[in-house]
Tab-separated table of C-alpha atoms in Angstrom:
chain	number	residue	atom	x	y	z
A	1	UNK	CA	0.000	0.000	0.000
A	2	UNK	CA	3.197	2.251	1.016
A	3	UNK	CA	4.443	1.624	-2.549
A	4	UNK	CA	1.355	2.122	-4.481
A	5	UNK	CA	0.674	5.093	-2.676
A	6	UNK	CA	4.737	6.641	-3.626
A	7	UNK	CA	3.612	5.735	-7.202
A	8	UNK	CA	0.957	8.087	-6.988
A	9	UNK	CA	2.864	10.567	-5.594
A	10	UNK	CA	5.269	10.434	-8.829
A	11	UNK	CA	5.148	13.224	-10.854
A	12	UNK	CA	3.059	13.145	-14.404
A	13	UNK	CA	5.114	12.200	-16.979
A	14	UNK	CA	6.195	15.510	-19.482
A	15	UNK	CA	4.153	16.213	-22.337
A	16	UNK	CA	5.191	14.634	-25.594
A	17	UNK	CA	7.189	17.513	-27.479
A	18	UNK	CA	6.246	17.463	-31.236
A	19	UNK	CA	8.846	18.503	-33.527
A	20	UNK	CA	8.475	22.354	-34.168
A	21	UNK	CA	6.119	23.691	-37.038
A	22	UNK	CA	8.573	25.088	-40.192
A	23	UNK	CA	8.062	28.620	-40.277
A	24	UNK	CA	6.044	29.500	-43.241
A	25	UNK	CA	8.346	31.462	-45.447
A	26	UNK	CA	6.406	34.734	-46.900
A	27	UNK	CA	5.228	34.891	-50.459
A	28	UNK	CA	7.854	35.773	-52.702
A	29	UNK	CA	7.736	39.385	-54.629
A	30	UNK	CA	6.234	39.617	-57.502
A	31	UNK	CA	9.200	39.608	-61.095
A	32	UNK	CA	11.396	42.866	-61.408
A	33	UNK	CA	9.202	44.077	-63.803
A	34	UNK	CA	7.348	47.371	-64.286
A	35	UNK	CA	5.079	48.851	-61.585
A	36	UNK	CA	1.553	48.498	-62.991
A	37	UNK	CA	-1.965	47.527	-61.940
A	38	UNK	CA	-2.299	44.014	-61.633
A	39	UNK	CA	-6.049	43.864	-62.886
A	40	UNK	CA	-5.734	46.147	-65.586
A	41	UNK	CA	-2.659	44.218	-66.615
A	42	UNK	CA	-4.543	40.693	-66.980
A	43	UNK	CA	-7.202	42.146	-68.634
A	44	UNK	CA	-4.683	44.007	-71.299
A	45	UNK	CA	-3.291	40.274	-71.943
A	46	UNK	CA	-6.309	38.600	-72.354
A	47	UNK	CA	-7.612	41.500	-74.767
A	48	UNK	CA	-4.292	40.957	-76.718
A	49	UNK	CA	-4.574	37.439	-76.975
A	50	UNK	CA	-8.053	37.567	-77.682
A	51	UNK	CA	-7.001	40.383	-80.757
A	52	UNK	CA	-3.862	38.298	-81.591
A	53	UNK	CA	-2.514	41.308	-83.499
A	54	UNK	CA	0.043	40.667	-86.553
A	55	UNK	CA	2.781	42.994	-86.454
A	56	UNK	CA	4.818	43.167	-89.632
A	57	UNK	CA	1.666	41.997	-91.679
A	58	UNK	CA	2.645	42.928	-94.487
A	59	UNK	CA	5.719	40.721	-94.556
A	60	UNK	CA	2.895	37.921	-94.458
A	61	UNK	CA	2.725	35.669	-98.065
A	62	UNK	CA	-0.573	36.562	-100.155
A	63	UNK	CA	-1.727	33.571	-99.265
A	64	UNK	CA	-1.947	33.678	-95.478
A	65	UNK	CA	-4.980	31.795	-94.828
A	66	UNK	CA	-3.460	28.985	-94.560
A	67	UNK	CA	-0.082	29.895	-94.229
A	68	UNK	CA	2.311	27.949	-96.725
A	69	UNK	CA	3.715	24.574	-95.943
A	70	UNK	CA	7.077	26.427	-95.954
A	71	UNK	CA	6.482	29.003	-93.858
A	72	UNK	CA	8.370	27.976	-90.748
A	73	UNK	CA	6.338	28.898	-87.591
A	74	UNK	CA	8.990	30.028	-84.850
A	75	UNK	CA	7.667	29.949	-81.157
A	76	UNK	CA	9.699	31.318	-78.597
A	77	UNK	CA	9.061	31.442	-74.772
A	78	UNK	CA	10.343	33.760	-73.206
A	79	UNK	CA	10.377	35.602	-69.589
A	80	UNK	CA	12.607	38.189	-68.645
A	81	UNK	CA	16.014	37.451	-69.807
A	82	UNK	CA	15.918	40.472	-72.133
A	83	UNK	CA	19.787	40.277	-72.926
A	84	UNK	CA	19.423	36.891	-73.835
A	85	UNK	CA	16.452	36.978	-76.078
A	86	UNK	CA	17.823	40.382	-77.736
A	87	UNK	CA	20.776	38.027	-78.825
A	88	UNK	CA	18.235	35.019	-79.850
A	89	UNK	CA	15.960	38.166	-82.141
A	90	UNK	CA	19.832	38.581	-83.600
A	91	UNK	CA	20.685	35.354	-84.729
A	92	UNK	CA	16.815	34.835	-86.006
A	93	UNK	CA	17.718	37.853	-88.005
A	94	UNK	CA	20.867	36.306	-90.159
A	95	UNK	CA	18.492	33.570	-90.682
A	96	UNK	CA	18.548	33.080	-94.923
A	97	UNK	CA	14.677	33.592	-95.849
A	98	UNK	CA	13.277	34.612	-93.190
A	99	UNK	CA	11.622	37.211	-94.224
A	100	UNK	CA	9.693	35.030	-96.472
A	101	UNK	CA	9.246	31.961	-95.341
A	102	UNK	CA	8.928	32.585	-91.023
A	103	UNK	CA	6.209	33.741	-88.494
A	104	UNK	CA	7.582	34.689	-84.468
A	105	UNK	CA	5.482	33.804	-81.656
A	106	UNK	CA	6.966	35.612	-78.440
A	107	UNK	CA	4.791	33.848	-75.928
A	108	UNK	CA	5.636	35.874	-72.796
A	109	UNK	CA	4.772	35.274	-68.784
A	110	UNK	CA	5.520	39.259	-67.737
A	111	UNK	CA	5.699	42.792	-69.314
A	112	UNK	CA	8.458	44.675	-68.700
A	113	UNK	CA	9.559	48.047	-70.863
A	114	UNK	CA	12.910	45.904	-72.157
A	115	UNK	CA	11.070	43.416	-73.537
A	116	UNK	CA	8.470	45.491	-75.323
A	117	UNK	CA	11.531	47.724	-76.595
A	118	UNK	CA	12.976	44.757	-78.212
A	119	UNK	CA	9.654	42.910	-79.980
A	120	UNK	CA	8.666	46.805	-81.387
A	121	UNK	CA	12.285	46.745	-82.675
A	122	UNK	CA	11.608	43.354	-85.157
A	123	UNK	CA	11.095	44.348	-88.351
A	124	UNK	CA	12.175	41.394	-90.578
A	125	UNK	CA	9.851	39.073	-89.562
A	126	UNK	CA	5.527	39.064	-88.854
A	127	UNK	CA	5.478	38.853	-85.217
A	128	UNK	CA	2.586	37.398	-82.980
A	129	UNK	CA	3.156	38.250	-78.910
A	130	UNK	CA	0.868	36.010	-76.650
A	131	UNK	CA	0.834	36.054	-73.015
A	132	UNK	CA	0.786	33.015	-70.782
A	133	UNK	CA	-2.977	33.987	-68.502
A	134	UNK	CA	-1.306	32.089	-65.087
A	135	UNK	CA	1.948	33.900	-65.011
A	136	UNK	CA	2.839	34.609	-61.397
A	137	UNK	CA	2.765	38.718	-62.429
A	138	UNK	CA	-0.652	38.443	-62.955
A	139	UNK	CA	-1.453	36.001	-59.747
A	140	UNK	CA	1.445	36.948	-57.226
A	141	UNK	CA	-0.441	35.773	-54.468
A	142	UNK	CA	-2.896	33.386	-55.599
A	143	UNK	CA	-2.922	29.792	-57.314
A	144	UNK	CA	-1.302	29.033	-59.954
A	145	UNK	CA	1.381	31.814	-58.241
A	146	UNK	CA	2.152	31.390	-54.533
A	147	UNK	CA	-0.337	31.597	-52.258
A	148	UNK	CA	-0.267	32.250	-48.634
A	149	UNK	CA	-1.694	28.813	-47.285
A	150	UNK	CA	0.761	26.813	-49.642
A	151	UNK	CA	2.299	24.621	-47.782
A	152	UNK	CA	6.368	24.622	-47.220
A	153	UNK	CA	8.197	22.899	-49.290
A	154	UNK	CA	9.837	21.066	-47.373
A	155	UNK	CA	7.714	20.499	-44.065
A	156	UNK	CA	6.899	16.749	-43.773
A	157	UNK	CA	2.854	15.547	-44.360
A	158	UNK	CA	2.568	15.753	-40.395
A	159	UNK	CA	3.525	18.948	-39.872
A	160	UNK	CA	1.504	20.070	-43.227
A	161	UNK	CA	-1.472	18.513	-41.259
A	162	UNK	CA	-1.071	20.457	-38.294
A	163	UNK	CA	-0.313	24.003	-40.642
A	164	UNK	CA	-3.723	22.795	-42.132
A	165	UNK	CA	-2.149	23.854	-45.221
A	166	UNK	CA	-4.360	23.927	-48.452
A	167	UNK	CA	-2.138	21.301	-50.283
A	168	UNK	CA	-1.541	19.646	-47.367
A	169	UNK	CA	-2.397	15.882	-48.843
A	170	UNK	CA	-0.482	16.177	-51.892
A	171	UNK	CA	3.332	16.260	-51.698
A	172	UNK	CA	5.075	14.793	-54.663
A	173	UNK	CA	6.974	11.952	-54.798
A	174	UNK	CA	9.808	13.080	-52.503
A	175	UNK	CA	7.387	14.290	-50.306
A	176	UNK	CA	8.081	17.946	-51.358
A	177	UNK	CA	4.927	20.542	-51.473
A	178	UNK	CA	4.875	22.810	-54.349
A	179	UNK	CA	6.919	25.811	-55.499
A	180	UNK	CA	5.170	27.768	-57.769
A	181	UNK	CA	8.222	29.061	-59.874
A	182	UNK	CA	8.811	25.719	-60.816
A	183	UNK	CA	5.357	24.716	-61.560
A	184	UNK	CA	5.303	27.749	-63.788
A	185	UNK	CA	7.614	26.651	-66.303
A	186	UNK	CA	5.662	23.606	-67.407
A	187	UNK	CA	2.408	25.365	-67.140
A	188	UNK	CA	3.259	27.926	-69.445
A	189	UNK	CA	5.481	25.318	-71.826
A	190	UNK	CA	1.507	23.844	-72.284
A	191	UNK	CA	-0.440	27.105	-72.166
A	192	UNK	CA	1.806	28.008	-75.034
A	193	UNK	CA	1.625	24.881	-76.987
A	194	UNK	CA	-2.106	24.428	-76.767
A	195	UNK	CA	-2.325	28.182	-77.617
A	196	UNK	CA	-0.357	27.967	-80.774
A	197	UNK	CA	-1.917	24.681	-82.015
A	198	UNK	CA	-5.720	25.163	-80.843
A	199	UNK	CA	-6.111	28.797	-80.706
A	200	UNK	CA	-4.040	31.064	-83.021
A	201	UNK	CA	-5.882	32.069	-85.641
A	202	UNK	CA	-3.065	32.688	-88.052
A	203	UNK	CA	-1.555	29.039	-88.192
A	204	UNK	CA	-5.164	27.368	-88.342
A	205	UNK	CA	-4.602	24.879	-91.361
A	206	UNK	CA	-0.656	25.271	-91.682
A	207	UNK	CA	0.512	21.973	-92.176
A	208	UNK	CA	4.398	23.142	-91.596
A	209	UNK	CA	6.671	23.569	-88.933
A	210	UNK	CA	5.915	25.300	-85.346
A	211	UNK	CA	9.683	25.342	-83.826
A	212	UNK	CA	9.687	25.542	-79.779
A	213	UNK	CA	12.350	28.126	-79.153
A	214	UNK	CA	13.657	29.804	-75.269
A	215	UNK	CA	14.888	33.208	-74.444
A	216	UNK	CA	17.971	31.810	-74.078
A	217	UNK	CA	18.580	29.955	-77.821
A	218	UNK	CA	20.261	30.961	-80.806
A	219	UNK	CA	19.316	29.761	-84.077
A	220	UNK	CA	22.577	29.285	-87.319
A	221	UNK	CA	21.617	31.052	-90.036
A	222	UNK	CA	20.909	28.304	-91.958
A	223	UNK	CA	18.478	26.693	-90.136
A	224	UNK	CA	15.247	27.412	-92.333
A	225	UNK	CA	17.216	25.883	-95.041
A	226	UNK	CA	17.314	22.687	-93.417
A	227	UNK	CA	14.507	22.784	-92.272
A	228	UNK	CA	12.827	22.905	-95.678
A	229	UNK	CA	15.311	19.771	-96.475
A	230	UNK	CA	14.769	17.524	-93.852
A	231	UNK	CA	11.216	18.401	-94.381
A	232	UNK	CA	11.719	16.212	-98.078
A	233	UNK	CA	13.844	14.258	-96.869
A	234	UNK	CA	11.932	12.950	-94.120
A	235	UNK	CA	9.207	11.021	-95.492
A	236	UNK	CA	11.515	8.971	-97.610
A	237	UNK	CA	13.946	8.265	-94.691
A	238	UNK	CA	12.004	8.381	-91.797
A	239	UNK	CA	8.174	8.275	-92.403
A	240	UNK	CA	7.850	7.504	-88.639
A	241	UNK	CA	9.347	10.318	-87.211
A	242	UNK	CA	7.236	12.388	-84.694
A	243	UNK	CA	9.442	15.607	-85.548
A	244	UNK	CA	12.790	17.183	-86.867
A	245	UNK	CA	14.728	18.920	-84.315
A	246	UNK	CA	17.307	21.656	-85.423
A	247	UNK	CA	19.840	19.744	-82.900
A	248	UNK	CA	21.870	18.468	-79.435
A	249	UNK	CA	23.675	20.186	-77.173
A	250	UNK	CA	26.885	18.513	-79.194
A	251	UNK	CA	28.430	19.139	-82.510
A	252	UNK	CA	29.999	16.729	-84.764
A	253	UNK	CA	32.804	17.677	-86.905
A	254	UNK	CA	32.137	17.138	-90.524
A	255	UNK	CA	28.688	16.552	-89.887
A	256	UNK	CA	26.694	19.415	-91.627
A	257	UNK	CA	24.540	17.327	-94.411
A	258	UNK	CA	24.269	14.350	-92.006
A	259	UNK	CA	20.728	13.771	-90.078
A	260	UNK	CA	20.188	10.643	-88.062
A	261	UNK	CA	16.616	9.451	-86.992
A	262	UNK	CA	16.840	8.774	-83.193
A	263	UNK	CA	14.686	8.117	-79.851
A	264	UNK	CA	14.005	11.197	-78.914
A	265	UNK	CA	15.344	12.069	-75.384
A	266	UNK	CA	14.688	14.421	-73.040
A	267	UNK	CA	17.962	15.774	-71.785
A	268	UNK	CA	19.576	15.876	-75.860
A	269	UNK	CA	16.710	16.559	-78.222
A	270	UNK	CA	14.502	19.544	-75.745
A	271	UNK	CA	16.358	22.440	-77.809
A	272	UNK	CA	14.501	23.393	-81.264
A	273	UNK	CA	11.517	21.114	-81.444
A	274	UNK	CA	10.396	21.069	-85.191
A	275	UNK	CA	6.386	19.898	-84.869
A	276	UNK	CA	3.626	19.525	-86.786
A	277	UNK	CA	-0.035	18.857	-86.630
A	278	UNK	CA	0.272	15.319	-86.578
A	279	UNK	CA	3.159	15.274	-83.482
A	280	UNK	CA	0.786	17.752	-82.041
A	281	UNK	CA	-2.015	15.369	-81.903
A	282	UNK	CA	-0.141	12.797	-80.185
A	283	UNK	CA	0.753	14.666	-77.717
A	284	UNK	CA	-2.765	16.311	-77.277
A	285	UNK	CA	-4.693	12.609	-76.939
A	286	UNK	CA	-2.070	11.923	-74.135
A	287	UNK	CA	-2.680	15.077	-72.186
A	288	UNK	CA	-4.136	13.460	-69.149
A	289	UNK	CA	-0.579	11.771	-68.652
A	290	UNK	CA	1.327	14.712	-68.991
A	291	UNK	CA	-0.688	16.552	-66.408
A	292	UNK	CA	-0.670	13.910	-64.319
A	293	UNK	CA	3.432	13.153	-64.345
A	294	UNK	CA	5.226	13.978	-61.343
A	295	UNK	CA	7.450	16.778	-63.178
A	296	UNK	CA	7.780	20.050	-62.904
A	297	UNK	CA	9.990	19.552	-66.297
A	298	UNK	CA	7.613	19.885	-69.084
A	299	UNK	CA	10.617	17.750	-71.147
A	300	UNK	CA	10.785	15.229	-68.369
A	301	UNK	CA	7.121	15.004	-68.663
A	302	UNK	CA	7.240	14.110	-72.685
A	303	UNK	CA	9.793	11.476	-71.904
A	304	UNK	CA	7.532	9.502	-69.467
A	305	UNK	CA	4.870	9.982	-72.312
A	306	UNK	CA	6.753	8.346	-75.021
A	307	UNK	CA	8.287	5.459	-72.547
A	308	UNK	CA	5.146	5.000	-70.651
A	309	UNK	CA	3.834	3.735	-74.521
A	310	UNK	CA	1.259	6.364	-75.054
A	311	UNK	CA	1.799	7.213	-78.336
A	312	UNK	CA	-0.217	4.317	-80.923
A	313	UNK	CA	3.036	4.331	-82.854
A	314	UNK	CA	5.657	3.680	-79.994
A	315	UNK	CA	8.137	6.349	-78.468
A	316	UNK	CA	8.624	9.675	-80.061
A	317	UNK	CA	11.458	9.716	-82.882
A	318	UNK	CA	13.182	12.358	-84.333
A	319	UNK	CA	15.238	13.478	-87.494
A	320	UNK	CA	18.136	15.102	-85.565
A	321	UNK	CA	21.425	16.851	-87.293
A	322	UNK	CA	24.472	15.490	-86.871
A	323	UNK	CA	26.114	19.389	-86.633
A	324	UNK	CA	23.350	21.663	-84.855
A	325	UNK	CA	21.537	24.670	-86.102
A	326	UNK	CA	20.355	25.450	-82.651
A	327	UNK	CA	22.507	26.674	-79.852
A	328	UNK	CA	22.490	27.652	-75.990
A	329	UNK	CA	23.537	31.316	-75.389
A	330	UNK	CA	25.076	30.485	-72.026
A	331	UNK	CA	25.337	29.200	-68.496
A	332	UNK	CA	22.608	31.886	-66.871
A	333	UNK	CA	19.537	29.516	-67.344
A	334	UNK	CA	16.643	29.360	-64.782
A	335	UNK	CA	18.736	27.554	-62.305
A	336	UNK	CA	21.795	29.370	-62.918
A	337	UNK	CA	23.079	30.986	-59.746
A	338	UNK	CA	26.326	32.702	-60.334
A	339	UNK	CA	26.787	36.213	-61.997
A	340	UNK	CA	27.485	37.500	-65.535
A	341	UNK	CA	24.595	37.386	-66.826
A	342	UNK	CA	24.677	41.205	-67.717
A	343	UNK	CA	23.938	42.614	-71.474
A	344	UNK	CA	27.815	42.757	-72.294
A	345	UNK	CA	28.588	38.734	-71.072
A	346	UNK	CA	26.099	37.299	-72.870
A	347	UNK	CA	26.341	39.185	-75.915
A	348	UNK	CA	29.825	38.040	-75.493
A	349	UNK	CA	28.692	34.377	-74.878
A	350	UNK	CA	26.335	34.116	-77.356
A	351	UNK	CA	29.587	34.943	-79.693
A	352	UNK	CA	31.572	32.884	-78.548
A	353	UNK	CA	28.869	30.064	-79.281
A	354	UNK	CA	28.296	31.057	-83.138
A	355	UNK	CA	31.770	31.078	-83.655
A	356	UNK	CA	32.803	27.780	-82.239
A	357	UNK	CA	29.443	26.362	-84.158
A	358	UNK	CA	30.686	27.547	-87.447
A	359	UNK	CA	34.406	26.879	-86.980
A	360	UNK	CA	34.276	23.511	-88.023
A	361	UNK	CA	31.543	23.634	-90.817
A	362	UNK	CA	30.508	27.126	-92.778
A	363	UNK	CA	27.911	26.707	-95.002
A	364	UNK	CA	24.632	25.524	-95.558
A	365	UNK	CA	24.725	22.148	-97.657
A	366	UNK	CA	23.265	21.575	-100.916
A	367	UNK	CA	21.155	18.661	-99.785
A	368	UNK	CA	20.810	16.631	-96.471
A	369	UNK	CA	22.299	12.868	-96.072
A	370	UNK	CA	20.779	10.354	-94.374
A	371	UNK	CA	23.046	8.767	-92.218
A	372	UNK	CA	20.679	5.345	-90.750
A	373	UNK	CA	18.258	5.087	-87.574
A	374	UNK	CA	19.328	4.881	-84.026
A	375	UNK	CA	15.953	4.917	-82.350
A	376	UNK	CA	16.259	1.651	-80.034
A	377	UNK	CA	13.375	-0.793	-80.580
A	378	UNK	CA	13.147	-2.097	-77.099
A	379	UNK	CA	11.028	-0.916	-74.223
A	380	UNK	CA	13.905	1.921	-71.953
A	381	UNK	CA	13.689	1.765	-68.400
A	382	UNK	CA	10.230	3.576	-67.056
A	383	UNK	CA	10.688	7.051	-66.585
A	384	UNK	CA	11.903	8.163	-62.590
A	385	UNK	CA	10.183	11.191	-62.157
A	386	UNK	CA	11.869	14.514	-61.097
A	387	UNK	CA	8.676	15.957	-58.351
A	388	UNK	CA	7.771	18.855	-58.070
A	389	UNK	CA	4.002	18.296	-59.574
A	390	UNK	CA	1.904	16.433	-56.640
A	391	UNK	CA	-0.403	19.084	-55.980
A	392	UNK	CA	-3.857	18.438	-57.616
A	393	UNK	CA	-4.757	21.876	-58.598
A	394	UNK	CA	-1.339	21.544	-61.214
A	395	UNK	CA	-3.435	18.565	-62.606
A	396	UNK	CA	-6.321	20.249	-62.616
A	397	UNK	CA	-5.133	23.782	-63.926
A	398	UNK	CA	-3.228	22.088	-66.874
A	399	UNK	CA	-5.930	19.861	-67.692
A	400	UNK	CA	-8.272	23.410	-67.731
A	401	UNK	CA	-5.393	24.159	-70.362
A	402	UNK	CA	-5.601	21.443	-72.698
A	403	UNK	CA	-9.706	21.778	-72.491
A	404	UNK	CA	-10.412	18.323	-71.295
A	405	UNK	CA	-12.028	16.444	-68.301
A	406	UNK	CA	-10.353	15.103	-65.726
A	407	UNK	CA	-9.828	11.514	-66.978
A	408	UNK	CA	-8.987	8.349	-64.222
A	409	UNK	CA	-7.430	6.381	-66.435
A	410	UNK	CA	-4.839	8.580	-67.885
């Protein structure tokens, strides 16, 4: 009894401690760009896209509805790297024909003054500017930008619970919440896409080329030239190619009139995309998928469409240039953290890069040689996603995009 009544005397035990709650960072400002009303802003973009003005019309063919075959449709993304895409509008420039025989979409996620200085500035080309609707400028604190009850990135599902954060339930596969700078980037990769090939009036019926350009690209100046030759060539060589792409990120010597048909892979082929209709299509029927992919990388996302076998006629192929006609400007991409990326480096950069690309091999070539197929005919590893894309309103918002239900099965 002495004992039982020295356990009751005991002290309670302390409470259980819970590990502490990660301090919800604050929403990130809004893109150096110009000061301007945020309403009056969205409503300007959706008024231009709506209007989808041509400027430069009159270096449009007679026959603009449809456009020619030829008629190479060049679609650039671009955000704010103005020193970078000023040197991209240069090299597109010293493109032979294209004054004739091109279109520029400038899809843009912000306004800023530099960027409108340099798009009033083109006058070689007919010129189309469309403006991505979710861009965080437009939605700086608000789905699909960052909003205040997003959950931290890296707090664990437990302590997401106990934030009662709106996202709470839907980490991604590394059991990382969303960050909506990242989500961006394949958001307005689709926006764009789906714009070009569902909504924009002036390529409705063009059975040619739409070429998926960045800021941060530079094009050789012979690059409409081939791609008017691999466009022959193709069918004869490679009927079952999903696309031509103006390159890799490597250049072989000697290799100027030599194309190659090849599985098409994410982390090679991602730099001037060549598509038509058809490739379009594909792509469009397997839309759930794409949304669905754990990927913040809209590239990563195609390569677990084409090994996840959801194209009827197997992985995506490409016609791909031995010696490219499409070039990075330089190391200050989206994840690039160091310095120099002022107007002076990269213009220096980007000639450096033309110069080494046209050391080897100057000219364009009188006709394109087909140099065999590479594309592998059995089934790659499945695809190990990157993260990033968890959160169900991604799924939802770029389903919204590509104008279909939310489908199970996909």
């Amino acid at each position: 009894q002495q004992q039982q009544q020295q356990l009751r005397q005991l002290p309670p035990p302390p409470p259980r401690q819970l590990p502490p709650l990660p301090a919800r960072p604050p929403p990130p400002p809004p893109p150096p760009v110009d000061a301007i009303d945020v309403g009056a802003l969205a409503a300007s973009m959706a008024r231009r896209n709506a209007e989808q003005e041509v400027l430069n019309a009159n270096l449009l063919p007679a026959s603009r509805t449809p456009l020619p075959d030829t008629t190479v449709v060049f679609v650039a993304m671009v955000h704010l790297k103005v020193h970078h895409f000023r040197e991209l509008v240069k090299s597109l420039s010293a493109v032979r024909g294209v004054s004739s025989n091109a279109v520029l979409v400038v899809s843009q996620d912000a306004q800023s003054a530099g960027m409108d200085e340099i798009i009033a500035s083109i006058d070689f080309v007919p010129v189309v500017r469309i403006f991505f609707p979710g861009a965080q400028q437009l939605h700086p604190n608000e789905f699909p930008g960052p909003s205040p009850n997003d959950c931290p990135r890296d707090a664990n599902q437990q302590q997401a619970r106990r934030l009662n954060c709106i996202n709470a339930e839907h980490p991604d596969t590394y059991n990382h919440y969303r960050e909506a700078k990242y989500a961006a980037i394949k958001h307005h990769w689709w926006w764009k896409a789906n714009f070009v090939f569902r909504e924009l009036e002036l390529v409705q019926g063009h059975a040619g080329f739409k070429v998926f350009l960045e800021e941060d690209h530079l094009l050789a100046p012979d690059a409409i030239e081939y791609l008017h030759a691999a466009r022959e060539l193709q069918p004869t060589v490679c009927p079952m190619c999903d696309m031509v792409s103006l390159g890799t990120y490597r250049q072989t010597p000697g290799g100027r009139s030599r194309v190659s048909a090849v599985a098409w892979e994410s982390t090679k082929h991602n730099m001037g995309m060549a598509w038509t209709q058809f490739t379009w299509d594909r792509v469009h029927a397997c839309a759930g998928k794409f949304c669905s992919t754990d990927d913040y990388n809209w590239d990563w996302s195609l390569q677990a469409l084409s090994k996840a076998g959801c194209f009827p006629g197997g992985p995506f192929t490409a016609l791909v240039p031995a010696t490219p006609r499409v070039f990075h400007s330089g190391e200050c991409g989206f994840h690039a953290k160091g310095s120099g990326c002022d107007a002076a480096n990269v213009e220096k950069s980007a000639a450096t890069v033309m110069r080494k690309a046209f050391a080897v091999d100057g000219g364009a070539p009188s006709q394109l040689v087909f140099s065999g197929s590479h594309a592998k005919s059995k089934r790659s590893p499945p695809h190990k996603p990157n993260g990033g894309w968890g959160d169900i309103r991604d799924h939802a918002y770029c389903r919204q995009i590509a104008g279909i239900e939310v489908q199970r099965h996909q």
